[in-house]
Short mmCIF file of C-alpha atoms in Angstrom, two decimals:
data_model
loop_
_atom_site.label_atom_id
_atom_site.label_comp_id
_atom_site.label_asym_id
_atom_site.label_seq_id
_atom_site.Cartn_x
_atom_site.Cartn_y
_atom_site.Cartn_z
CA MET K 1 91.21 -3.30 -86.46
CA LYS K 2 94.31 -4.61 -83.90
CA ASN K 3 94.56 -3.00 -80.45
CA LYS K 4 98.41 -1.96 -80.48
CA THR K 5 98.40 -0.24 -77.11
CA SER K 6 100.62 -2.28 -74.60
CA CYS K 7 99.93 -3.24 -71.29
CA LEU K 8 102.21 -1.64 -67.96
CA PRO K 9 102.86 -3.82 -65.30
CA GLN K 10 100.46 -3.41 -62.28
CA GLU K 11 101.80 -1.82 -59.16
CA ALA K 12 101.35 -3.25 -56.10
CA GLY K 13 97.97 -2.72 -54.13
CA ALA K 14 96.54 -1.52 -57.46
CA ARG K 15 93.36 -2.60 -58.54
CA PRO K 16 93.30 -5.46 -60.71
CA SER K 17 93.34 -4.51 -64.32
CA LYS K 18 91.21 -5.30 -67.09
CA CYS K 19 93.60 -5.05 -69.88
CA PRO K 20 94.19 -9.01 -71.45
CA ASP K 21 97.73 -10.30 -71.02
CA ASN K 22 100.93 -9.74 -73.14
CA SER K 23 100.63 -12.64 -75.14
CA ALA K 24 100.62 -13.05 -79.21
CA PHE K 25 96.75 -14.66 -79.17
CA LYS K 26 95.29 -12.26 -76.54
CA GLN K 27 96.91 -8.94 -78.27
CA GLN K 28 96.16 -10.46 -81.60
CA ARG K 29 99.91 -11.13 -82.72
CA LEU K 30 99.30 -14.49 -84.47
CA PRO K 31 100.18 -14.02 -88.21
CA ALA K 32 97.18 -14.53 -90.31
CA TRP K 33 96.26 -16.12 -93.86
CA LYS K 34 93.62 -14.24 -95.90
CA PRO K 35 92.65 -15.65 -98.86
CA GLN K 36 92.62 -13.22 -102.02
CA LEU K 37 90.25 -13.84 -104.26
CA THR K 38 90.42 -13.46 -107.70
CA ILE K 39 88.37 -13.87 -110.57
CA ALA K 40 90.04 -17.28 -111.47
CA THR K 41 89.57 -19.26 -108.30
CA VAL K 42 85.72 -17.65 -108.05
CA LEU K 43 84.75 -18.92 -111.55
CA SER K 44 87.07 -21.98 -110.85
CA SER K 45 85.09 -23.14 -107.62
CA PHE K 46 81.67 -22.11 -109.48
CA PHE K 47 82.19 -24.74 -112.71
CA LEU K 48 83.87 -27.23 -110.79
CA THR K 49 81.37 -27.31 -108.27
CA GLY K 50 78.68 -27.16 -111.28
CA THR K 51 80.33 -30.02 -112.76
CA PHE K 52 80.63 -32.18 -109.81
CA CYS K 53 76.98 -32.04 -108.87
CA LEU K 54 75.85 -32.48 -112.60
CA SER K 55 77.88 -35.79 -112.75
CA VAL K 56 76.86 -37.21 -109.33
CA GLY K 57 73.22 -36.44 -110.03
CA ILE K 58 73.12 -37.51 -113.49
CA CYS K 59 74.51 -41.03 -112.27
CA LEU K 60 71.95 -41.15 -109.47
CA ILE K 61 69.30 -40.27 -111.83
CA LEU K 62 69.88 -42.95 -114.25
CA SER K 63 70.77 -45.56 -111.07
CA ALA K 64 66.59 -44.82 -109.66
CA ASN K 65 65.48 -45.54 -113.19
CA SER K 66 67.48 -48.95 -113.31
CA VAL K 67 65.10 -50.15 -110.34
CA ARG K 68 62.49 -52.52 -111.08
CA GLU K 69 59.36 -51.54 -109.50
CA PHE K 70 55.77 -53.03 -109.19
CA GLN K 71 52.83 -51.63 -107.49
CA ILE K 72 48.61 -52.71 -106.65
CA ASN K 73 46.61 -50.70 -105.79
CA TYR K 74 44.40 -52.81 -103.87
CA SER K 75 41.90 -51.08 -102.12
CA ASP K 76 39.23 -51.01 -105.06
CA LYS K 77 40.00 -54.72 -105.76
CA CYS K 78 39.36 -55.76 -101.98
CA SER K 79 35.80 -53.64 -102.14
CA GLU K 80 33.69 -56.60 -99.97
CA CYS K 81 36.19 -56.71 -97.16
CA SER K 82 36.55 -52.61 -97.07
CA GLU K 83 32.85 -52.67 -96.75
CA LEU K 84 32.86 -54.84 -93.88
CA ARG K 85 36.09 -53.74 -92.19
CA GLU K 86 34.30 -50.28 -91.93
CA ASN K 87 31.62 -51.72 -89.51
CA THR K 88 33.79 -51.83 -85.84
CA SER K 89 31.68 -54.65 -84.99
CA ASN K 90 33.05 -56.65 -87.31
CA TRP K 91 36.08 -56.56 -85.68
CA ASN K 92 36.36 -60.34 -85.07
CA LYS K 93 35.71 -61.47 -89.07
CA GLU K 94 38.08 -62.40 -91.01
CA CYS K 95 38.00 -61.59 -94.64
CA HIS K 96 40.05 -62.51 -97.35
CA CYS K 97 41.16 -61.32 -100.84
CA SER K 98 43.66 -62.20 -103.76
CA VAL K 99 45.00 -60.14 -106.56
CA ASN K 100 46.26 -61.52 -109.68
CA PHE K 101 49.27 -59.65 -111.68
CA THR K 102 51.65 -60.63 -113.93
CA LEU K 103 55.68 -59.65 -114.30
CA LYS K 104 56.58 -59.62 -117.68
CA GLU K 105 60.50 -58.95 -117.01
CA ASP K 106 62.54 -60.87 -114.46
CA MET K 107 63.32 -58.57 -111.02
CA LEU K 108 66.52 -59.70 -110.46
CA GLY K 109 68.69 -59.26 -107.09
CA ASP K 110 67.05 -58.54 -103.79
CA VAL K 111 63.59 -58.05 -104.05
CA PHE K 112 61.48 -55.83 -101.12
CA MET K 113 58.09 -56.04 -100.56
CA TYR K 114 56.41 -53.00 -99.37
CA TYR K 115 52.61 -51.69 -98.18
CA GLY K 116 52.02 -48.03 -99.35
CA LEU K 117 49.28 -45.76 -97.59
CA GLN K 118 47.74 -42.95 -99.35
CA ASN K 119 46.21 -39.77 -97.45
CA PHE K 120 47.24 -41.09 -94.17
CA TYR K 121 48.39 -38.35 -91.81
CA GLN K 122 51.00 -39.35 -89.40
CA ASN K 123 52.39 -36.26 -89.29
CA HIS K 124 50.10 -34.36 -87.06
CA ARG K 125 51.45 -33.12 -83.63
CA ARG K 126 49.22 -35.04 -81.20
CA TYR K 127 49.62 -38.06 -83.10
CA VAL K 128 53.41 -37.91 -83.32
CA ILE K 129 54.05 -37.09 -79.98
CA SER K 130 50.97 -40.19 -78.43
CA ARG K 131 53.56 -42.61 -77.47
CA SER K 132 55.70 -43.66 -74.38
CA ASP K 133 59.50 -43.92 -75.16
CA ALA K 134 59.89 -45.34 -71.44
CA GLN K 135 57.19 -47.93 -72.37
CA LEU K 136 58.43 -49.06 -75.33
CA LEU K 137 61.91 -49.73 -73.20
CA GLY K 138 60.29 -52.17 -71.27
CA ARG K 139 60.40 -50.23 -68.31
CA ASN K 140 57.78 -49.69 -65.54
CA ALA K 141 56.53 -46.14 -67.00
CA ASP K 142 53.73 -44.05 -65.34
CA ILE K 143 51.73 -44.43 -68.98
CA GLU K 144 48.57 -42.16 -67.33
CA ASN K 145 50.94 -39.14 -67.01
CA SER K 146 52.53 -39.43 -70.67
CA TYR K 147 51.11 -38.21 -74.36
CA CYS K 148 49.66 -41.80 -74.59
CA ALA K 149 45.97 -40.28 -73.78
CA PRO K 150 43.13 -41.01 -74.59
CA PHE K 151 44.73 -44.96 -75.52
CA THR K 152 46.28 -45.03 -71.85
CA THR K 153 44.11 -47.59 -69.91
CA TYR K 154 40.41 -49.30 -70.41
CA GLN K 155 37.83 -48.33 -68.35
CA ASN K 156 38.26 -50.85 -65.39
CA GLY K 157 42.04 -49.55 -65.20
CA THR K 158 43.77 -51.86 -67.41
CA PRO K 159 46.53 -50.19 -68.92
CA MET K 160 47.32 -50.36 -72.74
CA ALA K 161 50.24 -52.36 -74.12
CA PRO K 162 51.94 -50.12 -76.31
CA CYS K 163 50.00 -47.24 -75.45
CA GLY K 164 48.96 -44.44 -77.78
CA ALA K 165 47.45 -43.44 -81.13
CA ILE K 166 50.60 -44.36 -83.06
CA ALA K 167 50.58 -48.34 -81.31
CA ASN K 168 46.80 -48.29 -81.83
CA SER K 169 46.50 -47.22 -85.55
CA MET K 170 49.00 -50.17 -86.78
CA PHE K 171 48.59 -51.53 -90.18
CA ASN K 172 47.79 -55.19 -89.42
CA ASP K 173 46.89 -56.39 -93.25
CA THR K 174 48.70 -60.04 -93.99
CA ILE K 175 49.76 -60.20 -97.22
CA ASP K 176 51.13 -63.53 -99.16
CA LEU K 177 52.66 -63.69 -102.46
CA PHE K 178 52.39 -66.95 -104.62
CA TYR K 179 53.60 -67.70 -108.14
CA ASN K 180 51.66 -69.55 -110.16
CA VAL K 181 53.99 -71.82 -112.37
CA ASN K 182 53.16 -75.07 -114.39
CA SER K 183 49.73 -75.49 -113.20
CA SER K 184 50.88 -75.16 -109.51
CA VAL K 185 50.76 -72.51 -107.36
CA VAL K 186 54.56 -71.81 -105.07
CA ARG K 187 54.86 -70.03 -102.15
CA VAL K 188 57.23 -67.33 -102.43
CA PRO K 189 58.87 -67.43 -99.26
CA LEU K 190 59.66 -64.33 -97.67
CA LEU K 191 61.43 -63.16 -94.57
CA LYS K 192 59.85 -60.69 -91.29
CA THR K 193 62.98 -60.18 -89.71
CA GLY K 194 66.06 -57.99 -90.19
CA ASN K 195 63.45 -55.56 -91.74
CA SER K 196 63.78 -52.81 -89.10
CA TRP K 197 67.04 -50.83 -88.13
CA TRP K 198 69.59 -52.29 -86.01
CA THR K 199 69.31 -48.80 -83.56
CA ASP K 200 65.90 -49.47 -83.50
CA LYS K 201 65.85 -53.41 -82.75
CA ASN K 202 69.08 -52.78 -79.93
CA VAL K 203 68.30 -49.53 -78.62
CA LYS K 204 65.35 -47.87 -78.89
CA PHE K 205 62.84 -51.05 -78.42
CA ARG K 206 63.13 -53.48 -75.60
CA ASN K 207 60.75 -56.09 -73.99
CA PRO K 208 60.09 -56.27 -69.97
CA GLU K 209 62.25 -58.61 -68.27
CA SER K 210 61.02 -61.79 -67.68
CA TYR K 211 61.37 -65.40 -67.97
CA ASN K 212 58.26 -65.33 -70.56
CA LEU K 213 56.29 -62.69 -72.72
CA SER K 214 53.32 -63.37 -71.46
CA SER K 215 54.31 -62.98 -67.92
CA ALA K 216 55.95 -59.78 -68.68
CA PHE K 217 52.77 -58.70 -70.00
CA ALA K 218 50.51 -59.71 -67.11
CA GLY K 219 48.28 -57.45 -66.27
CA THR K 220 47.76 -55.26 -69.35
CA ALA K 221 45.91 -55.47 -72.43
CA ARG K 222 45.92 -55.14 -76.22
CA PRO K 223 45.22 -51.33 -77.85
CA PRO K 224 41.40 -51.31 -78.95
CA TYR K 225 42.43 -51.49 -82.33
CA TRP K 226 44.49 -54.84 -82.35
CA GLN K 227 43.21 -58.09 -82.68
CA LYS K 228 45.94 -59.75 -80.68
CA PRO K 229 47.97 -59.10 -77.76
CA VAL K 230 51.67 -58.03 -78.06
CA TYR K 231 53.18 -60.63 -77.00
CA LEU K 232 51.43 -62.74 -80.00
CA LEU K 233 52.27 -60.79 -82.95
CA ASP K 234 54.66 -63.38 -84.76
CA GLU K 235 53.39 -66.96 -83.39
CA GLU K 236 55.91 -68.38 -85.47
CA ASP K 237 58.79 -66.99 -84.05
CA GLU K 238 59.06 -66.35 -80.29
CA ARG K 239 62.14 -63.96 -80.76
CA ASN K 240 60.11 -61.52 -83.23
CA ASN K 241 57.49 -60.59 -80.63
CA GLY K 242 56.56 -57.57 -78.29
CA TYR K 243 58.09 -54.55 -78.59
CA VAL K 244 60.56 -55.78 -80.18
CA ASN K 245 58.47 -57.13 -83.29
CA ASP K 246 59.82 -55.80 -86.96
CA ASP K 247 56.38 -55.10 -87.93
CA PHE K 248 55.67 -53.00 -84.83
CA ILE K 249 59.31 -51.18 -84.71
CA ILE K 250 58.77 -50.13 -88.84
CA TRP K 251 55.24 -48.53 -87.76
CA MET K 252 56.34 -46.84 -85.05
CA ARG K 253 58.71 -44.91 -87.20
CA VAL K 254 56.25 -42.30 -88.46
CA SER K 255 55.92 -40.50 -91.84
CA ALA K 256 56.39 -36.50 -92.50
CA PHE K 257 54.02 -37.27 -95.81
CA ALA K 258 50.52 -38.70 -96.19
CA THR K 259 51.49 -40.79 -98.84
CA PHE K 260 54.24 -42.98 -97.95
CA ARG K 261 55.31 -46.59 -98.03
CA ASN K 262 56.68 -49.06 -95.49
CA LEU K 263 59.09 -52.11 -95.52
CA TYR K 264 56.89 -55.23 -94.72
CA ARG K 265 58.71 -58.47 -96.25
CA ARG K 266 61.84 -59.59 -98.34
CA VAL K 267 61.81 -62.17 -101.37
CA GLU K 268 64.11 -65.47 -99.55
CA ARG K 269 66.61 -66.01 -102.20
CA VAL K 270 66.24 -70.17 -102.35
CA ARG K 271 65.09 -72.71 -104.80
CA GLN K 272 63.45 -70.66 -107.92
CA PHE K 273 63.88 -67.67 -106.09
CA VAL K 274 67.59 -67.49 -105.76
CA ASP K 275 68.08 -64.48 -108.62
CA GLY K 276 64.74 -62.85 -107.80
CA LEU K 277 61.39 -63.12 -108.90
CA PRO K 278 61.11 -64.45 -112.49
CA ALA K 279 58.68 -63.53 -114.82
CA GLY K 280 55.22 -65.07 -114.65
CA ASN K 281 51.67 -64.99 -112.98
CA TYR K 282 51.67 -64.23 -109.10
CA THR K 283 49.00 -63.69 -106.50
CA PHE K 284 48.31 -61.60 -103.47
CA GLN K 285 46.65 -63.41 -100.99
CA ILE K 286 45.66 -60.96 -98.43
CA SER K 287 43.64 -60.95 -95.08
CA TYR K 288 41.96 -57.76 -95.23
CA ASN K 289 41.84 -55.90 -91.67
CA PHE K 290 43.14 -52.42 -91.95
CA PRO K 291 39.97 -49.90 -92.95
CA VAL K 292 41.24 -47.04 -95.31
CA THR K 293 37.74 -45.98 -96.33
CA LYS K 294 36.51 -43.28 -93.93
CA PHE K 295 39.93 -41.10 -94.45
CA LYS K 296 39.37 -41.70 -97.97
CA GLY K 297 43.09 -44.01 -98.17
CA ARG K 298 44.19 -46.42 -100.47
CA LYS K 299 46.26 -48.95 -100.06
CA HIS K 300 49.09 -50.16 -102.11
CA VAL K 301 51.41 -53.55 -102.22
CA ILE K 302 54.87 -52.66 -103.96
CA LEU K 303 57.35 -54.87 -105.41
CA SER K 304 60.75 -52.89 -105.56
CA THR K 305 64.26 -53.60 -106.42
CA MET K 306 67.21 -52.28 -104.98
CA VAL K 307 70.36 -50.66 -106.32
CA TRP K 308 73.94 -49.24 -104.76
CA SER K 309 71.70 -45.43 -104.28
CA GLY K 310 69.26 -47.18 -103.09
CA GLY K 311 64.96 -47.31 -104.21
CA SER K 312 63.45 -45.91 -107.01
CA ASN K 313 63.80 -41.96 -105.68
CA PRO K 314 65.32 -39.74 -108.30
CA PHE K 315 64.57 -36.75 -105.69
CA LEU K 316 68.72 -36.92 -104.76
CA GLY K 317 69.70 -37.09 -107.95
CA ILE K 318 67.19 -34.11 -109.12
CA ALA K 319 68.72 -31.84 -106.00
CA TYR K 320 72.06 -32.31 -107.32
CA VAL K 321 71.37 -31.35 -110.93
CA VAL K 322 69.78 -28.40 -110.02
CA THR K 323 72.66 -27.20 -107.72
CA GLY K 324 74.67 -28.06 -110.25
CA ALA K 325 72.81 -26.36 -112.74
CA ALA K 326 72.46 -23.03 -110.99
CA ALA K 327 76.44 -23.28 -109.97
CA THR K 328 77.00 -23.55 -113.66
CA LEU K 329 74.69 -21.03 -114.81
CA THR K 330 76.36 -18.25 -111.91
CA GLY K 331 79.46 -19.11 -113.14
CA PHE K 332 78.40 -18.18 -116.66
CA VAL K 333 76.86 -14.85 -115.28
CA ILE K 334 80.10 -13.79 -113.57
CA THR K 335 81.92 -14.24 -116.26
CA ALA K 336 80.01 -12.22 -118.72
CA ILE K 337 79.72 -9.64 -116.09
CA HIS K 338 83.61 -9.73 -115.87
CA LEU K 339 84.31 -9.57 -119.60
CA LYS K 340 81.83 -6.52 -119.48
CA LEU K 341 83.30 -4.68 -116.74
CA ARG K 342 87.04 -5.37 -118.20
CA LYS K 343 85.65 -4.55 -121.82
CA LYS K 344 84.37 -1.01 -120.55
CA LYS K 345 87.66 -0.36 -117.88
CA THR K 346 89.78 -0.86 -121.59
CA TYR K 347 87.73 1.90 -123.17
CA LEU K 348 87.92 4.28 -121.03
CA GLN K 349 91.78 4.11 -120.29
CA LYS K 350 91.89 4.33 -124.07
#
């Protein structure tokens, strides 16, 4: 209820009054509009919301179903390499395997290659915080007082670059794609840069300032599970090294679920791949480095196209359909209740 009492002017020498100023705003005399909800407006809002959500959801589901996707589990196909990697003393031994497959239909448009991991829990609290953002920005950070422990320094005091459990467990399999056509083998050109977010590449990750990367990381050592130092992650492109390496940046964005996929490469649309991947026989050549047997994991390689709504993920479309169905059902329930009460009221009036 509005306060209709007005404040009297203060006398000279009197104590300050706590009464608000005599203005329209502070005395709550501003004009107000209060919507009057009728059965017509309520039902219209429910049915319009339901129709809109159902329409958007169906479009999203149809779009997601039009994505072409091909997935291969290569954990068992590379069993010999898997057994070799389980022995940590073989860390410096190379192991290669190949997986043949056939695309029965063309994959037109942009084709993306992902690696997928199953049963790899990146959402553990201590794992998620095991990093030094200051170090990843290229600053001279005190990693011993960070959350990187125990992956901070070696016993001789040499600091790790980068530090932390996330960086130490980085996925390091190498996957190449070959196209088998007319008794010849053609290497499919893959793009390894331009796969990370712009904000990550230009804001969240920076290399230390120096005239070259090797001197910038002087006095540091690679994490224990790495085969190369951070400044040699990409020996073909100097701009894709250090903390701004695309593969490293993508790995540092941890997943909320135990089964996930990360973007690995994009097919460059040149020569016979200008329209995408043609149907035919292909081979994945894999340099197997990432062990998964100890935590009962699985590794996949996925080829997928893209549509206007993204990749092959119907979750958003299903969410829209469920919301639309709930709104429409609620509208029918309210309509039934209204008709029943109106009929009862009419009967009582007679």
